[in-house]
XYZ file of N, CA and C in Angstrom:
765
model
N 1.125 -1.483 -0.198
C -0.252 0.383 0.334
C 0.838 0.930 0.156
N 2.224 1.572 1.219
C 2.862 2.283 0.477
C 3.726 2.576 -0.152
N 4.331 1.656 -0.699
C 4.699 1.426 -2.167
C 3.560 2.358 -3.458
N 2.566 1.639 -3.301
C 1.542 2.386 -4.200
C 0.953 4.094 -4.262
N 1.241 4.489 -2.933
C 1.131 5.681 -3.175
C 1.868 6.404 -3.360
N 3.570 5.707 -2.283
C 4.392 6.657 -2.524
C 4.885 6.856 -4.855
N 4.517 5.121 -5.457
C 3.829 6.020 -6.571
C 3.401 7.079 -7.058
N 2.294 7.107 -6.683
C 1.046 8.530 -7.180
C 1.559 9.296 -6.542
N 2.191 9.678 -5.270
C 2.393 10.939 -5.643
C 3.788 11.105 -6.186
N 4.403 10.383 -7.004
C 5.735 10.570 -7.846
C 4.757 11.109 -8.766
N 3.690 10.126 -9.440
C 2.923 10.459 -10.840
C 2.696 12.015 -10.450
N 1.689 11.784 -9.489
C 0.957 12.961 -9.535
C 2.132 14.315 -9.645
N 3.061 14.364 -8.813
C 4.120 15.314 -9.403
C 4.686 15.410 -10.468
N 5.014 14.561 -11.070
C 5.239 14.853 -12.895
C 3.726 15.724 -13.912
N 2.793 14.495 -13.705
C 1.292 15.070 -13.591
C 1.389 16.923 -13.588
N 1.192 17.310 -12.775
C 0.836 18.783 -12.447
C 2.495 19.754 -12.567
N 4.242 19.057 -13.261
C 4.646 19.385 -14.454
C 3.949 19.823 -15.416
N 3.502 18.239 -16.289
C 2.988 18.637 -17.670
C 1.665 19.594 -17.351
N 0.965 19.583 -16.428
C -0.116 19.794 -16.314
C 0.195 21.766 -16.363
N 1.225 22.115 -15.878
C 1.434 22.985 -15.360
C 2.124 23.719 -17.140
N 3.560 23.400 -17.940
C 3.730 23.457 -19.401
C 2.287 23.269 -20.011
N 1.832 22.811 -19.872
C -0.399 23.487 -20.953
C -0.321 24.149 -20.441
N -0.784 24.672 -19.799
C -1.569 25.556 -19.100
C -0.932 27.207 -19.123
N 0.563 26.635 -19.316
C 1.486 27.946 -20.025
C 0.956 28.260 -21.767
N 1.142 26.942 -22.424
C 0.378 26.938 -23.424
C -0.922 27.526 -24.121
N -2.071 26.863 -23.057
C -2.905 27.316 -23.730
C -3.545 28.740 -22.904
N -3.161 29.763 -21.503
C -2.875 30.664 -21.117
C -2.271 31.721 -22.053
N -1.222 31.386 -22.911
C -0.408 32.526 -24.046
C -0.868 32.010 -25.419
N -2.216 31.016 -25.238
C -3.452 31.000 -27.123
C -4.553 32.654 -26.297
N -5.024 31.823 -25.357
C -6.154 32.452 -24.862
C -5.970 33.454 -23.383
N -5.164 33.854 -23.308
C -5.604 34.568 -22.213
C -5.579 33.930 -20.588
N -5.122 35.312 -19.472
C -6.192 33.966 -18.216
C -7.904 34.812 -18.399
N -8.327 33.859 -17.717
C -9.566 34.329 -17.663
C -10.701 34.393 -16.510
N -10.258 35.901 -15.539
C -10.604 36.161 -14.678
C -9.888 37.417 -14.633
N -10.646 38.001 -13.558
C -10.570 39.341 -13.121
C -10.362 40.133 -13.846
N -10.191 41.432 -14.802
C -10.352 42.458 -15.153
C -10.279 42.159 -17.062
N -9.920 40.311 -16.734
C -9.807 40.076 -17.944
C -11.155 38.884 -18.803
N -12.159 38.564 -17.508
C -13.299 38.082 -17.478
C -13.893 38.724 -18.379
N -15.004 38.288 -19.188
C -16.160 38.386 -20.252
C -17.436 38.828 -19.395
N -17.798 39.673 -19.318
C -19.209 40.207 -18.978
C -20.202 39.194 -19.229
N -19.458 38.210 -19.422
C -21.729 37.736 -20.495
C -21.162 35.872 -19.851
N -19.892 35.897 -19.050
C -19.879 34.092 -17.949
C -21.544 34.540 -16.759
N -22.121 33.941 -17.037
C -23.522 33.371 -17.013
C -23.234 32.726 -15.764
N -21.766 32.128 -14.908
C -22.135 32.289 -13.444
C -21.133 32.522 -12.650
N -20.799 33.130 -11.651
C -20.296 33.920 -11.137
C -20.006 33.961 -9.906
N -18.545 33.934 -8.828
C -18.318 33.691 -7.290
C -18.074 34.907 -7.366
N -18.070 35.515 -6.185
C -17.729 37.036 -5.943
C -16.853 36.886 -4.924
N -15.844 37.458 -5.159
C -14.500 37.581 -5.328
C -13.856 37.209 -3.753
N -14.639 37.802 -2.822
C -14.501 37.358 -1.285
C -14.420 35.535 -1.261
N -15.762 35.666 -1.678
C -15.991 34.365 -1.396
C -15.118 33.350 -1.860
N -14.928 33.227 -3.295
C -13.553 32.349 -4.305
C -12.406 32.565 -4.032
N -11.687 33.361 -3.593
C -10.222 32.863 -3.076
C -10.507 32.313 -1.344
N -11.907 32.988 -0.748
C -11.497 31.695 0.216
C -11.928 30.179 0.488
N -12.616 30.461 -0.745
C -12.740 28.951 -0.733
C -12.442 27.862 -1.898
N -11.733 28.681 -2.577
C -10.713 27.943 -3.352
C -9.206 27.535 -3.128
N -9.269 28.526 -2.125
C -7.422 28.344 -1.463
C -8.078 27.467 -0.058
N -9.329 27.292 0.063
C -8.956 26.473 1.968
C -8.400 24.386 1.777
N -9.039 23.987 0.378
C -8.356 22.693 0.620
C -7.604 22.677 0.886
N -6.375 23.603 -0.043
C -4.895 23.936 0.898
C -3.864 23.665 2.168
N -5.086 24.353 2.756
C -4.804 24.723 4.581
C -5.796 22.943 5.150
N -6.820 22.709 4.365
C -7.757 21.837 5.030
C -7.585 20.182 5.434
N -6.676 20.385 4.034
C -7.129 18.967 3.494
C -5.645 18.255 4.244
N -4.453 19.006 4.468
C -2.921 18.587 4.919
C -3.978 18.585 6.274
N -4.360 18.872 7.033
C -4.472 19.138 8.792
C -5.748 17.820 8.534
N -6.153 17.675 7.477
C -7.181 16.571 7.686
C -6.698 15.020 7.804
N -5.988 15.294 6.650
C -4.834 14.096 6.247
C -3.951 13.550 7.802
N -3.058 14.588 7.939
C -2.958 14.243 9.212
C -3.620 13.792 10.702
N -4.675 15.125 10.863
C -5.236 14.324 11.815
C -5.878 13.090 11.619
N -6.356 12.551 10.597
C -6.528 11.364 10.098
C -6.372 9.709 11.020
N -4.671 10.164 9.908
C -3.749 9.505 9.918
C -2.879 9.629 10.704
N -2.016 7.952 11.686
C -0.187 8.714 12.124
C 0.803 9.571 11.035
N 1.318 10.608 10.853
C 2.303 11.156 9.961
C 3.512 11.278 10.408
N 3.721 9.895 10.405
C 4.549 8.420 10.956
C 6.065 9.964 10.356
N 5.771 11.183 8.894
C 7.558 11.611 9.414
C 7.165 13.071 10.147
N 6.012 13.759 10.713
C 6.227 14.467 10.826
C 7.260 14.590 12.619
N 7.583 14.350 12.860
C 8.597 13.561 13.792
C 9.408 13.850 14.102
N 9.537 14.581 12.895
C 11.329 15.067 12.606
C 11.077 16.492 11.829
N 12.358 17.229 12.663
C 11.402 18.833 12.043
C 11.651 18.876 11.182
N 12.544 18.445 9.917
C 12.513 19.080 8.696
C 11.259 18.959 8.326
N 10.532 17.933 8.314
C 9.347 17.353 8.111
C 7.926 18.777 8.444
N 8.638 19.061 10.119
C 7.414 19.224 10.233
C 7.862 21.017 9.617
N 8.787 21.139 9.196
C 8.930 22.833 9.547
C 8.410 22.899 7.869
N 8.898 22.099 6.789
C 8.581 22.207 5.502
C 6.878 22.546 5.677
N 5.859 20.931 6.322
C 4.337 21.459 5.687
C 3.963 22.606 6.275
N 5.033 23.480 7.122
C 4.171 24.337 8.326
C 4.502 25.238 7.792
N 5.635 25.630 6.274
C 5.880 26.384 5.352
C 4.454 27.113 4.420
N 4.321 25.404 3.617
C 3.418 25.563 3.327
C 2.193 25.346 3.284
N 1.844 25.754 4.970
C 0.318 25.481 5.537
C 0.293 27.124 5.908
N 1.202 27.944 6.379
C 1.649 29.639 6.078
C 1.270 30.073 5.339
N 1.476 29.839 3.856
C 1.307 30.431 2.816
C -0.292 30.435 2.659
N -0.664 29.100 2.852
C -2.056 29.201 2.620
C -3.792 29.425 3.135
N -2.658 29.582 4.594
C -3.869 30.146 6.155
C -4.217 31.220 5.406
N -2.490 32.209 5.303
C -2.504 34.149 5.014
C -3.621 33.930 3.705
N -3.553 32.614 2.770
C -4.317 33.323 1.367
C -5.293 32.937 1.710
N -6.560 31.851 2.267
C -7.225 31.832 2.734
C -8.766 32.000 4.109
N -7.762 32.400 5.052
C -8.458 32.791 5.671
C -7.960 34.724 5.793
N -6.866 34.956 5.738
C -6.592 37.127 5.354
C -6.731 37.149 4.256
N -6.153 37.180 3.427
C -6.284 38.006 2.262
C -7.663 38.460 1.512
N -8.155 36.941 1.322
C -9.821 37.803 0.599
C -10.943 38.793 1.896
N -9.651 38.875 3.212
C -11.204 39.270 3.489
C -10.573 40.999 3.622
N -9.587 41.031 2.625
C -8.357 42.323 2.324
C -8.754 43.048 1.267
N -9.962 41.976 0.533
C -9.330 42.844 -0.704
C -10.951 44.466 -1.052
N -10.509 44.662 -1.621
C -11.593 45.829 -1.683
C -12.094 45.669 -3.089
N -13.655 45.360 -2.837
C -14.202 45.177 -4.079
C -13.508 43.938 -4.953
N -12.952 43.716 -6.410
C -12.853 41.953 -6.579
C -14.019 42.115 -7.588
N -13.801 41.831 -8.435
C -14.060 41.258 -9.785
C -14.617 39.622 -9.207
N -16.155 39.597 -9.520
C -16.677 37.985 -9.718
C -15.639 37.197 -10.390
N -15.499 36.232 -10.093
C -14.684 35.073 -11.047
C -15.825 33.970 -11.291
N -15.569 33.770 -12.728
C -16.188 32.674 -13.491
C -16.016 31.329 -12.317
N -16.881 30.997 -13.012
C -17.439 29.018 -11.825
C -16.011 27.885 -12.776
N -16.354 28.602 -13.517
C -15.351 27.350 -14.489
C -14.015 27.279 -13.602
N -13.308 29.066 -14.083
C -12.231 29.396 -13.070
C -12.133 29.081 -11.524
N -12.651 29.281 -10.479
C -13.149 28.730 -9.402
C -12.826 27.905 -8.999
N -13.494 26.352 -9.908
C -13.743 25.403 -9.713
C -12.857 24.294 -9.969
N -11.596 24.774 -11.204
C -10.431 24.380 -11.208
C -9.195 24.704 -10.765
N -9.184 26.098 -10.203
C -8.654 26.419 -8.488
C -9.024 25.706 -7.318
N -10.237 25.620 -7.485
C -10.259 24.526 -5.600
C -10.100 23.018 -5.897
N -9.756 22.164 -7.044
C -9.327 21.037 -7.366
C -7.860 21.070 -7.525
N -7.298 21.879 -8.006
C -5.951 22.139 -7.589
C -5.436 22.292 -6.617
N -6.257 23.122 -5.504
C -5.631 22.934 -4.319
C -5.455 21.960 -3.390
N -6.940 21.003 -3.897
C -7.178 20.004 -3.282
C -6.214 19.429 -3.556
N -5.781 18.600 -4.515
C -5.230 17.639 -5.313
C -3.658 18.179 -4.777
N -3.520 19.551 -4.623
C -2.131 19.521 -4.678
C -1.744 19.443 -2.692
N -2.953 20.144 -2.164
C -2.805 20.053 -1.607
C -2.636 18.292 -0.420
N -3.191 17.450 -1.129
C -2.954 16.313 -0.005
C -1.702 15.462 -1.223
N -1.014 16.303 -2.287
C -0.424 15.707 -3.088
C 1.491 16.657 -1.344
N 1.594 17.783 -1.427
C 2.186 18.254 -0.289
C 2.623 17.594 0.760
N 1.439 17.557 1.235
C 0.923 17.155 3.281
C 1.221 15.579 2.742
N 1.381 14.623 2.286
C 1.419 13.249 2.245
C 2.561 12.832 1.951
N 3.641 13.432 0.806
C 4.891 13.579 0.587
C 5.459 13.898 2.060
N 5.850 14.930 3.117
C 6.001 15.428 3.771
C 5.601 14.714 5.109
N 4.239 14.065 4.903
C 3.477 13.477 6.476
C 4.829 11.818 6.435
N 4.833 11.207 5.083
C 4.555 10.207 5.413
C 5.265 9.265 4.565
N 6.070 10.087 4.029
C 7.304 9.302 3.055
C 8.827 9.847 2.706
N 9.044 11.918 2.609
C 9.790 12.145 2.388
C 10.929 11.656 3.911
N 12.571 11.566 3.432
C 13.336 11.164 4.641
C 14.226 12.179 4.074
N 14.652 12.993 4.967
C 16.151 14.284 5.169
C 17.211 13.480 6.770
N 18.106 13.966 6.013
C 19.027 13.787 7.121
C 18.933 14.242 7.887
N 19.689 14.030 9.104
C 19.613 14.917 10.273
C 20.333 16.207 10.320
N 21.368 16.623 9.712
C 21.952 18.372 9.932
C 21.223 18.490 8.203
N 19.886 18.408 7.754
C 19.130 19.340 6.379
C 18.701 20.425 7.213
N 18.633 20.761 7.939
C 18.164 22.335 8.600
C 19.182 23.023 8.803
N 20.691 22.707 8.662
C 21.765 23.471 7.895
C 22.574 23.147 6.776
N 21.436 22.283 6.429
C 21.766 22.100 4.794
C 21.861 23.533 4.223
N 22.864 23.627 3.084
C 22.464 24.392 2.037
C 21.281 25.394 1.851
N 21.373 23.668 1.611
C 19.664 24.620 -0.353
C 18.476 24.443 1.350
N 18.930 24.024 2.488
C 17.456 24.409 3.170
C 17.034 25.879 3.617
N 18.849 26.419 3.966
C 18.783 27.034 4.866
C 18.524 28.473 3.176
N 19.121 28.156 1.789
C 18.825 29.602 0.642
C 17.599 29.102 0.127
N 16.944 27.833 0.829
C 15.381 27.827 0.133
C 14.354 28.485 1.363
N 14.903 28.284 2.593
C 14.058 28.830 3.424
C 14.290 30.340 2.837
N 14.508 30.947 3.312
C 15.333 32.280 3.425
C 14.216 33.370 1.696
N 14.568 32.229 0.840
C 13.796 32.549 -0.200
C 12.424 32.953 -0.507
N 11.886 31.141 0.359
C 10.963 31.092 0.862
C 10.369 32.266 1.617
N 10.784 32.896 2.599
C 10.321 33.781 3.459
C 10.469 35.118 3.114
N 10.954 35.650 1.752
C 11.543 36.895 0.888
C 10.296 36.611 0.146
N 10.122 35.731 -0.621
C 8.824 35.871 -1.290
C 7.051 36.093 -0.627
N 6.632 35.413 0.377
C 6.242 35.651 0.929
C 5.824 36.942 1.159
N 6.561 37.404 1.804
C 7.048 38.978 2.434
C 6.819 39.783 1.495
N 7.186 40.056 0.099
C 7.599 40.543 -1.434
C 5.719 40.422 -1.698
N 5.656 38.769 -1.537
C 3.616 38.486 -2.227
C 3.277 40.271 -1.394
N 3.023 39.093 -0.409
C 1.966 39.714 1.079
C 2.553 41.890 0.792
N 3.263 42.361 0.504
C 3.655 43.906 0.376
C 3.064 44.202 -0.674
N 2.967 43.799 -1.555
C 3.140 43.719 -3.100
C 1.358 43.856 -3.198
N 0.742 42.587 -2.530
C -0.437 42.783 -2.914
C -1.630 44.188 -2.117
N -0.521 44.431 -0.385
C -0.985 45.627 -0.126
C -0.806 46.654 -0.856
N 0.121 46.777 -2.167
C 0.380 48.292 -2.608
C -1.114 48.045 -3.886
N -0.823 46.745 -3.961
C -2.286 46.543 -5.642
C -3.746 47.205 -3.875
N -3.853 46.816 -3.186
C -5.549 47.026 -3.512
C -5.957 48.501 -2.002
N -4.425 49.296 -2.064
C -4.179 50.991 -1.735
C -3.834 51.252 -2.985
N -4.147 51.161 -4.308
C -4.187 51.974 -5.421
C -5.073 52.905 -5.521
N -5.837 52.561 -4.636
C -7.741 54.172 -5.253
C -7.720 54.222 -3.565
N -8.159 55.678 -3.935
C -8.339 56.475 -2.469
C -10.403 55.382 -2.363
N -10.239 55.624 -1.641
C -12.246 55.211 -1.152
C -12.651 56.139 -1.381
N -13.916 55.788 -2.973
C -14.770 56.716 -3.928
C -13.806 56.440 -4.870
N -12.696 56.215 -5.418
C -12.360 56.601 -5.897
C -12.212 55.068 -7.565
N -12.626 54.536 -8.935
C -12.956 53.886 -9.576
C -12.314 53.746 -10.659
N -12.074 52.701 -11.354
C -11.219 52.630 -12.238
C -9.180 51.867 -12.027
N -8.517 51.581 -13.052
C -7.000 51.728 -12.649
C -5.790 53.129 -13.230
N -5.025 52.414 -12.114
C -3.721 53.119 -11.704
C -2.667 52.546 -11.639
N -1.651 52.503 -12.314
C -0.653 52.270 -12.023
C 0.395 52.405 -10.936
N 0.575 50.551 -10.848
C 1.106 50.556 -9.355
C 2.498 51.047 -9.173
N 3.040 51.763 -8.790
C 4.036 52.696 -7.411
C 4.845 51.950 -6.165
N 5.278 52.175 -5.942
C 6.560 52.182 -4.854
C 7.015 49.965 -4.878
N 7.829 49.803 -3.620
C 8.626 48.074 -3.999
C 8.754 48.047 -5.841
N 8.796 46.325 -5.396
C 9.119 46.423 -6.371
C 8.451 46.375 -7.723
N 7.161 47.374 -7.495
C 5.741 48.227 -8.651
C 7.300 48.700 -9.398
N 8.453 49.424 -9.054
C 9.168 50.435 -9.792
C 9.759 50.137 -10.349
N 10.553 48.175 -10.586
C 10.548 47.709 -11.525
C 10.037 46.843 -12.385
N 9.102 45.938 -11.550
C 8.114 44.850 -12.743
C 7.061 45.156 -12.521
N 6.237 44.488 -13.518
C 4.489 44.972 -13.667
C 4.168 44.128 -12.835
N 4.414 42.365 -12.173
C 3.995 41.595 -11.218
C 4.280 41.578 -10.527
N 4.821 42.392 -9.821
C 6.087 42.075 -7.873
C 5.240 41.196 -7.204
N 3.977 41.146 -7.474
C 3.115 39.957 -6.127
C 2.934 38.566 -7.292
N 3.495 38.777 -8.415
C 3.649 36.888 -9.306
C 4.878 36.491 -8.926
N 5.897 38.136 -9.414
C 7.503 37.525 -8.712
C 7.800 36.737 -7.403
N 7.416 38.207 -6.337
C 7.036 37.104 -4.519
C 6.826 35.686 -4.920
N 5.368 35.623 -5.688
C 4.603 33.765 -5.205
C 5.837 32.914 -5.441
N 6.570 33.365 -6.545
C 7.424 31.905 -7.274
C 8.312 32.614 -6.856
N 9.282 33.536 -6.432
C 10.386 33.123 -5.536
C 9.566 32.223 -4.263
N 8.867 32.784 -4.026
C 8.603 32.023 -2.302
C 8.501 30.280 -2.705
N 7.555 29.951 -3.443
C 7.442 28.554 -3.551
C 8.759 27.508 -4.551
N 9.729 28.917 -5.459
C 11.240 27.400 -5.290
C 12.046 28.210 -4.830
N 11.750 28.497 -3.261
C 12.307 28.583 -2.487
C 11.790 27.066 -1.358
N 10.621 27.166 -1.505
C 10.160 25.911 -0.717
C 10.237 24.626 -1.562
N 10.672 24.533 -2.690
C 11.247 23.183 -3.976
C 12.239 23.401 -3.258
N 13.136 24.119 -3.345
C 14.951 23.754 -2.705
C 15.070 24.024 -1.228
N 13.868 23.904 -0.468
C 13.769 23.168 1.429
C 14.187 22.157 0.858
N 13.162 21.835 0.404
C 11.970 20.594 0.485
C 13.247 19.091 -0.542
N 14.304 20.362 -1.221
C 14.513 18.817 -2.485
C 13.607 17.501 -2.562
N 12.808 18.270 -3.354
C 11.966 16.906 -4.180
C 11.518 17.021 -4.830
N 10.613 16.038 -6.116
C 9.713 16.538 -7.524
C 9.015 17.355 -6.957
N 8.178 16.463 -5.549
C 6.832 17.308 -5.471
C 6.715 18.806 -5.208
N 7.659 19.202 -4.333
C 7.720 20.466 -4.180
C 7.997 21.224 -6.293
N 8.504 20.432 -6.343
C 9.522 21.453 -7.904
C 8.408 21.366 -8.629
N 7.575 20.105 -8.763
C 6.021 20.203 -9.230
C 5.398 21.917 -8.905
N 5.563 21.571 -7.508
C 4.564 22.622 -8.066
C 5.141 24.336 -7.345
N 6.296 24.358 -7.944
C 6.835 25.425 -7.867
C 7.003 25.992 -10.308
N 7.023 24.865 -10.271
C 6.808 24.744 -11.996
C 5.246 25.113 -12.345
N 4.745 25.049 -11.725
C 3.134 24.731 -11.807
C 3.229 26.130 -11.988
N 3.124 26.727 -10.518
C 2.640 28.133 -10.519
C 3.710 29.205 -11.561
N 4.953 28.659 -12.046
C 6.305 29.850 -12.618
C 4.748 29.673 -13.852
N 3.907 28.384 -14.257
C 3.826 28.951 -15.808
C 2.189 29.485 -15.824
N 2.214 29.385 -14.889
C 0.326 29.600 -14.690
C 0.893 31.496 -14.763
N 1.048 31.798 -13.448
C 1.115 33.745 -13.056
C 2.436 34.159 -14.153
N 3.102 33.435 -14.797
C 3.953 33.895 -16.134
C 3.482 34.277 -17.079
N 2.826 33.534 -17.863
C 1.809 34.080 -18.813
C 0.738 35.258 -17.861
N 0.144 35.197 -16.479
C -0.335 36.212 -16.416
C 0.390 37.615 -16.080
N 1.959 37.132 -15.717
C 1.845 38.819 -15.659
C 2.719 38.669 -17.029
N 2.707 38.595 -17.825
C 2.337 38.422 -19.479
C 1.611 39.975 -20.483
N 0.502 39.237 -19.839
C -1.037 39.550 -20.086
C -1.218 41.195 -19.388
N -0.055 41.684 -18.328
C -0.142 42.232 -17.420
C -0.220 42.957 -18.234
N 1.306 43.525 -18.417
C 2.511 44.323 -18.837
C 1.829 44.409 -20.011
N 1.182 43.598 -21.034
C 1.157 43.868 -21.905
C -0.678 44.506 -22.150
N -1.527 44.988 -21.609
C -1.939 45.507 -20.913
C -2.065 46.572 -20.262
N -1.011 46.923 -19.520
C -0.935 48.533 -18.703
C -0.094 49.311 -20.021
N 0.466 48.608 -20.723
C 0.803 49.640 -22.406
C 0.493 50.055 -22.724
N -0.766 48.779 -22.911
C -1.945 49.388 -24.046
C -2.848 50.814 -23.564
N -2.986 50.627 -22.219
C -4.072 51.268 -21.812
C -3.273 52.971 -20.877
N -2.072 53.064 -20.518
C -2.028 53.712 -19.895
C 0.239 54.199 -21.349
N -0.486 55.662 -21.821
C 1.024 55.932 -22.569
C 2.350 56.384 -21.313
N 1.880 56.309 -20.773
C 2.825 57.044 -19.301
C 3.375 55.913 -18.600
N 2.791 54.729 -18.853
C 3.493 53.687 -18.159
C 5.190 53.177 -18.562
N 6.052 53.236 -17.528
C 7.699 53.075 -17.298
C 8.080 51.953 -18.302
N 8.672 52.345 -19.415
C 8.876 51.772 -20.446
C 10.235 50.505 -20.382
N 10.796 51.070 -18.055
C 12.111 50.384 -18.129
C 11.995 49.316 -17.563
N 9.939 49.437 -16.734
C 10.050 47.673 -16.109
C 9.630 47.036 -17.182
N 10.259 45.707 -15.738
C 9.986 44.768 -16.489
C 8.747 43.576 -16.236
N 8.892 42.684 -16.657
C 7.174 41.810 -16.861
C 7.371 41.131 -15.067
N 8.389 40.847 -14.778
C 8.843 40.033 -13.360
C 9.283 39.651 -12.784
N 11.132 39.245 -13.181
C 12.492 39.284 -13.224
C 12.826 40.865 -13.442
N 12.974 41.430 -12.326
C 13.662 43.043 -12.032
C 14.916 42.183 -12.862
N 15.078 43.332 -13.855
C 16.746 43.637 -14.200
C 16.474 42.514 -15.404
N 16.221 41.466 -15.680
C 15.898 40.365 -16.300
C 15.010 40.671 -18.258
N 13.834 39.988 -17.053
C 12.520 39.733 -17.965
C 11.528 40.385 -17.391
């Protein structure tokens, strides 16, 4: 049984990588269909706050239920415990805090909401089962350069993501409508500072975990957010004649 589940977890990780590449291709062709790009003709839409809270919740709930429902054999080791905590801290913020800070927010198409909900459910299972049942780390893993570098990247990326979301929420004063050019923080150098932070965060997690499961999640996130960042970058240049020409898409000074 354990061998079968370990094989399943590896297969799901490779599938996640493949789906990330597929999403990259599809989103390059058709664009990201939510937020400012959602069609007003969508018949079924979910309010923004409810959509974000519910779709992100499985990545928090599934690991907690999985660990509560079966002995988490590997969580008596500090590396496994810390890595799973890193995953849960992100989704506690995304499911329990971020949605209730949203000001206004456009409704999300039902199919986009359902796809995100399914991904968070599957990925929550993938990451939590691997770390709680199968991941084996050396006794000195917490002092390994891969873990230390990954942890710093994870923490830095999360802080960049949270700060960038704060900048975006406060672009408009009370009563104002319409879009504005983001200013401050990494938005002075790149269009998608919030996405950059999240990519750095999950690449750090992948490096710290040193697993195909972690790298699959980082690869999927990068593929999806890169296409949306490019879409944002093009949109800002088309909408604002004074949009800074030197700003890169998502990676400061590079891309």
